[in-house]
Amino acid sequence: MSKISIEPLNDVPENLASLLLEADPSKKIVNGYLARADKFVVNLNEQQIGIICLIETRPETIEIVNIAILKKQRNQGIGGQLLQFAIDWAKKQKYHIIEIGTGSTSFAQLYLYQKYGFRPIYIDRDFFIKNYSQEIIENGLVLKDMIRLRQYL
Ligand code: ACO
Ligand code: ACO
């Protein structure tokens, strides 16, 4: 497993801003939460290779609104380590619930989130049709619905 460091981030540099759009292609939605999010950067060999953003959505509930790893560094366990970091951090901050949402066509993400203890709670039907101006195709399917997952801390 790669040796990484994870640290808080105040301002998001351009390289990480474009990485955020790989997790969520809507600049409008990303800009809507970025300023008020808790943000952490992943470093590997002094290079910034990943980011995670969390926001408080209700009292005692925090949501991972964006997680992304640089393409050439994926599938080496780094995203999993970053998820575990966020879960541990949320526990330390005394949150009782951590949530995450992803597309119904995002098979790898759904696998990863369940591997790290998240369980589906409901489906936000037509979320991607209502909130995104351009059609999103993923794994050969048109993305329409968001699967919301939750973990009790
Ligand atoms: N089906 C099932 N599992 C898969 C598939 C697939 N098609 N493809 C890969 N996997 C598995 C891998 O085998 C690996 O599992 P393993 O560790 O048990 O072998 C796992 O998925 C990936 O785990 P990591 O390597 O820990 O994660 P990674 O560093 O690749 O980061 C991430 C995952 C952040 C989703 C990364 O792929 C990424 O940046 N993707 C683009 C942006 C994105 O989609 N972000 C999430 C959107 S939702 C949100 O932001 C709230
Ligand atoms: N992630 C994403 N896609 C995958 C994966 C994976 N891990 N593994 C295979 N696929 C894709 C294949 O690439 C193929 O897609 P493509 O045609 O676009 O390339 C697709 O899944 C499988 O399609 P088919 O070949 O048409 O289906 P198959 O003849 O394999 O039958 C079935 C599917 C019935 C689910 C078969 O795998 C099976 O009998 N499984 C065991 C029993 C089972 O699980 N049944 C369903 C339980 S739910 C129920 O019964 C209501």
CSV table of N, CA and C and ligand atoms in Angstrom, one decimal, residues 1 19-24 33 51 53 63-71 73-83 99-103 106-113 115-116 138-139 146, ligand 1:
chain,number,residue,atom,x,y,z
A,1,MET,N,0.8,-1.2,0.0
A,1,MET,CA,0.0,0.0,0.0
A,1,MET,C,0.9,1.3,0.0
A,19,LEU,N,-9.5,18.3,-10.3
A,19,LEU,CA,-9.7,16.9,-9.9
A,19,LEU,C,-11.1,16.7,-9.3
A,20,LEU,N,-11.6,17.8,-8.5
A,20,LEU,CA,-12.9,17.7,-7.9
A,20,LEU,C,-14.0,17.5,-9.0
A,21,LEU,N,-13.7,18.1,-10.2
A,21,LEU,CA,-14.7,17.9,-11.3
A,21,LEU,C,-14.8,16.5,-11.8
A,22,GLU,N,-13.8,15.7,-11.5
A,22,GLU,CA,-13.9,14.3,-12.0
A,22,GLU,C,-14.8,13.5,-11.1
A,23,ALA,N,-15.0,14.0,-9.9
A,23,ALA,CA,-16.0,13.3,-9.0
A,23,ALA,C,-17.4,13.9,-9.2
A,24,ASP,N,-17.4,15.2,-9.6
A,24,ASP,CA,-18.7,15.9,-9.7
A,24,ASP,C,-18.5,16.9,-10.9
A,33,TYR,N,-20.5,24.3,-2.5
A,33,TYR,CA,-20.1,23.7,-1.1
A,33,TYR,C,-18.6,24.0,-0.8
A,51,ILE,N,-8.0,14.5,-3.0
A,51,ILE,CA,-8.7,15.4,-2.2
A,51,ILE,C,-10.0,14.8,-1.7
A,53,CYS,N,-13.7,16.3,0.4
A,53,CYS,CA,-14.4,17.5,1.0
A,53,CYS,C,-15.6,16.9,1.8
A,63,GLU,N,-21.4,14.9,5.6
A,63,GLU,CA,-21.4,14.1,4.3
A,63,GLU,C,-20.1,14.3,3.5
A,64,ILE,N,-19.6,13.2,3.0
A,64,ILE,CA,-18.5,13.3,2.1
A,64,ILE,C,-19.1,13.8,0.7
A,65,VAL,N,-18.9,15.0,0.3
A,65,VAL,CA,-19.5,15.5,-0.9
A,65,VAL,C,-18.6,15.4,-2.1
A,66,ASN,N,-17.3,15.1,-1.9
A,66,ASN,CA,-16.4,14.9,-3.0
A,66,ASN,C,-15.2,14.1,-2.5
A,67,ILE,N,-14.8,13.1,-3.3
A,67,ILE,CA,-13.6,12.4,-3.1
A,67,ILE,C,-13.0,12.0,-4.4
A,68,ALA,N,-11.7,12.4,-4.6
A,68,ALA,CA,-11.1,12.1,-5.9
A,68,ALA,C,-9.6,11.9,-5.8
A,69,ILE,N,-9.1,10.9,-6.5
A,69,ILE,CA,-7.7,10.6,-6.6
A,69,ILE,C,-7.2,10.7,-8.0
A,70,LEU,N,-6.0,11.3,-8.2
A,70,LEU,CA,-5.5,11.4,-9.5
A,70,LEU,C,-5.5,10.1,-10.3
A,71,LYS,N,-5.9,10.2,-11.6
A,71,LYS,CA,-6.2,9.0,-12.4
A,71,LYS,C,-5.1,8.0,-12.3
A,73,GLN,N,-3.0,7.3,-10.1
A,73,GLN,CA,-2.8,6.7,-8.8
A,73,GLN,C,-4.0,5.9,-8.2
A,74,ARG,N,-5.0,5.7,-9.1
A,74,ARG,CA,-6.1,5.0,-8.6
A,74,ARG,C,-5.9,3.5,-8.5
A,75,ASN,N,-6.8,2.8,-7.8
A,75,ASN,CA,-6.7,1.3,-7.6
A,75,ASN,C,-5.5,0.8,-6.9
A,76,GLN,N,-4.9,1.7,-6.0
A,76,GLN,CA,-3.8,1.2,-5.2
A,76,GLN,C,-4.1,1.3,-3.7
A,77,GLY,N,-5.4,1.5,-3.4
A,77,GLY,CA,-5.8,1.6,-2.0
A,77,GLY,C,-5.8,2.9,-1.4
A,78,ILE,N,-5.5,4.0,-2.2
A,78,ILE,CA,-5.4,5.3,-1.6
A,78,ILE,C,-6.7,5.9,-1.3
A,79,GLY,N,-7.7,5.7,-2.2
A,79,GLY,CA,-9.1,6.2,-2.0
A,79,GLY,C,-9.7,5.6,-0.7
A,80,GLY,N,-9.4,4.3,-0.5
A,80,GLY,CA,-9.8,3.6,0.7
A,80,GLY,C,-9.2,4.2,1.9
A,81,GLN,N,-7.9,4.4,1.9
A,81,GLN,CA,-7.3,5.1,3.0
A,81,GLN,C,-7.9,6.4,3.3
A,82,LEU,N,-8.2,7.2,2.3
A,82,LEU,CA,-8.8,8.5,2.5
A,82,LEU,C,-10.2,8.4,3.1
A,83,LEU,N,-10.9,7.4,2.6
A,83,LEU,CA,-12.3,7.2,3.2
A,83,LEU,C,-12.2,6.9,4.7
A,99,GLU,N,-22.4,10.3,5.7
A,99,GLU,CA,-23.1,9.9,4.5
A,99,GLU,C,-22.3,10.2,3.3
A,100,ILE,N,-22.7,9.5,2.2
A,100,ILE,CA,-22.1,9.7,0.9
A,100,ILE,C,-23.1,9.4,-0.2
A,101,GLY,N,-23.0,10.1,-1.3
A,101,GLY,CA,-23.9,9.7,-2.4
A,101,GLY,C,-23.2,9.5,-3.7
A,102,THR,N,-23.6,8.6,-4.5
A,102,THR,CA,-23.0,8.3,-5.8
A,102,THR,C,-24.0,7.8,-6.8
A,103,GLY,N,-23.5,7.8,-8.1
A,103,GLY,CA,-24.4,7.4,-9.1
A,103,GLY,C,-24.8,5.9,-9.1
A,106,SER,N,-22.2,4.0,-10.8
A,106,SER,CA,-20.8,4.0,-10.3
A,106,SER,C,-20.5,2.8,-9.6
A,107,PHE,N,-20.3,1.7,-10.3
A,107,PHE,CA,-20.1,0.4,-9.7
A,107,PHE,C,-18.9,0.3,-8.8
A,108,ALA,N,-17.7,0.8,-9.2
A,108,ALA,CA,-16.5,0.8,-8.4
A,108,ALA,C,-16.7,1.6,-7.1
A,109,GLN,N,-17.3,2.7,-7.2
A,109,GLN,CA,-17.5,3.6,-6.0
A,109,GLN,C,-18.5,2.9,-5.1
A,110,LEU,N,-19.5,2.3,-5.6
A,110,LEU,CA,-20.5,1.6,-4.7
A,110,LEU,C,-19.8,0.4,-4.0
A,111,TYR,N,-18.9,-0.2,-4.7
A,111,TYR,CA,-18.2,-1.3,-4.1
A,111,TYR,C,-17.3,-0.8,-2.9
A,112,LEU,N,-16.6,0.3,-3.3
A,112,LEU,CA,-15.6,0.9,-2.3
A,112,LEU,C,-16.3,1.4,-1.0
A,113,TYR,N,-17.4,2.1,-1.2
A,113,TYR,CA,-18.1,2.7,-0.1
A,113,TYR,C,-18.7,1.6,0.8
A,115,LYS,N,-17.5,-1.4,1.1
A,115,LYS,CA,-16.3,-2.1,1.7
A,115,LYS,C,-15.9,-1.3,3.0
A,116,TYR,N,-16.1,0.0,3.0
A,116,TYR,CA,-15.7,0.8,4.1
A,116,TYR,C,-16.9,1.1,5.0
A,138,GLU,N,-22.0,6.6,-17.9
A,138,GLU,CA,-21.0,5.9,-17.1
A,138,GLU,C,-21.2,4.4,-17.2
A,139,ASN,N,-20.1,3.7,-17.4
A,139,ASN,CA,-20.2,2.2,-17.6
A,139,ASN,C,-21.2,1.8,-18.7
A,146,MET,N,-29.3,8.9,-8.0
A,146,MET,CA,-28.2,8.8,-7.0
A,146,MET,C,-28.5,7.9,-5.9
B,1,ACO,N1,-16.2,-2.8,-10.0
B,1,ACO,C1,-16.0,-3.1,-8.7
B,1,ACO,N2,-14.8,-2.8,-8.0
B,1,ACO,C2,-13.9,-2.0,-8.7
B,1,ACO,C3,-14.1,-1.7,-10.0
B,1,ACO,C4,-15.3,-2.1,-10.7
B,1,ACO,N3,-15.6,-1.8,-11.9
B,1,ACO,N4,-13.0,-0.9,-10.5
B,1,ACO,C5,-12.2,-0.9,-9.4
B,1,ACO,N5,-12.7,-1.6,-8.4
B,1,ACO,C6,-12.2,-1.7,-7.0
B,1,ACO,C7,-10.7,-1.9,-6.9
B,1,ACO,O1,-10.3,-3.3,-7.1
B,1,ACO,C8,-10.4,-1.5,-5.5
B,1,ACO,O2,-10.8,-2.5,-4.6
B,1,ACO,P1,-9.8,-3.3,-3.7
B,1,ACO,O3,-8.9,-2.4,-3.0
B,1,ACO,O4,-10.6,-4.1,-2.8
B,1,ACO,O5,-9.1,-4.1,-4.7
B,1,ACO,C9,-11.4,-0.4,-5.3
B,1,ACO,O6,-12.4,-0.5,-6.3
B,1,ACO,C10,-10.8,1.0,-5.4
B,1,ACO,O7,-10.2,1.2,-4.1
B,1,ACO,P2,-9.0,2.2,-3.9
B,1,ACO,O8,-7.8,1.9,-4.7
B,1,ACO,O9,-8.8,2.3,-2.4
B,1,ACO,O10,-9.6,3.6,-4.4
B,1,ACO,P3,-9.0,4.7,-5.4
B,1,ACO,O11,-7.7,5.2,-4.9
B,1,ACO,O12,-9.0,4.1,-6.8
B,1,ACO,O13,-10.0,5.9,-5.3
B,1,ACO,C11,-12.0,6.9,-6.2
B,1,ACO,C12,-11.4,5.7,-5.5
B,1,ACO,C13,-11.8,8.1,-5.3
B,1,ACO,C14,-13.5,6.7,-6.4
B,1,ACO,C15,-11.2,7.1,-7.5
B,1,ACO,O14,-11.5,6.0,-8.4
B,1,ACO,C16,-11.6,8.4,-8.3
B,1,ACO,O15,-11.0,9.5,-8.0
B,1,ACO,N6,-12.5,8.3,-9.2
B,1,ACO,C17,-13.0,9.5,-10.0
B,1,ACO,C18,-13.8,10.5,-9.1
B,1,ACO,C19,-15.0,9.8,-8.5
B,1,ACO,O16,-15.7,9.0,-9.1
B,1,ACO,N7,-15.2,10.1,-7.2
B,1,ACO,C20,-16.3,9.6,-6.4
B,1,ACO,C21,-17.6,10.3,-6.8
B,1,ACO,S1,-18.8,10.2,-5.5
B,1,ACO,C22,-18.3,11.5,-4.4
B,1,ACO,O17,-17.4,12.2,-4.7
B,1,ACO,C23,-19.1,11.6,-3.2
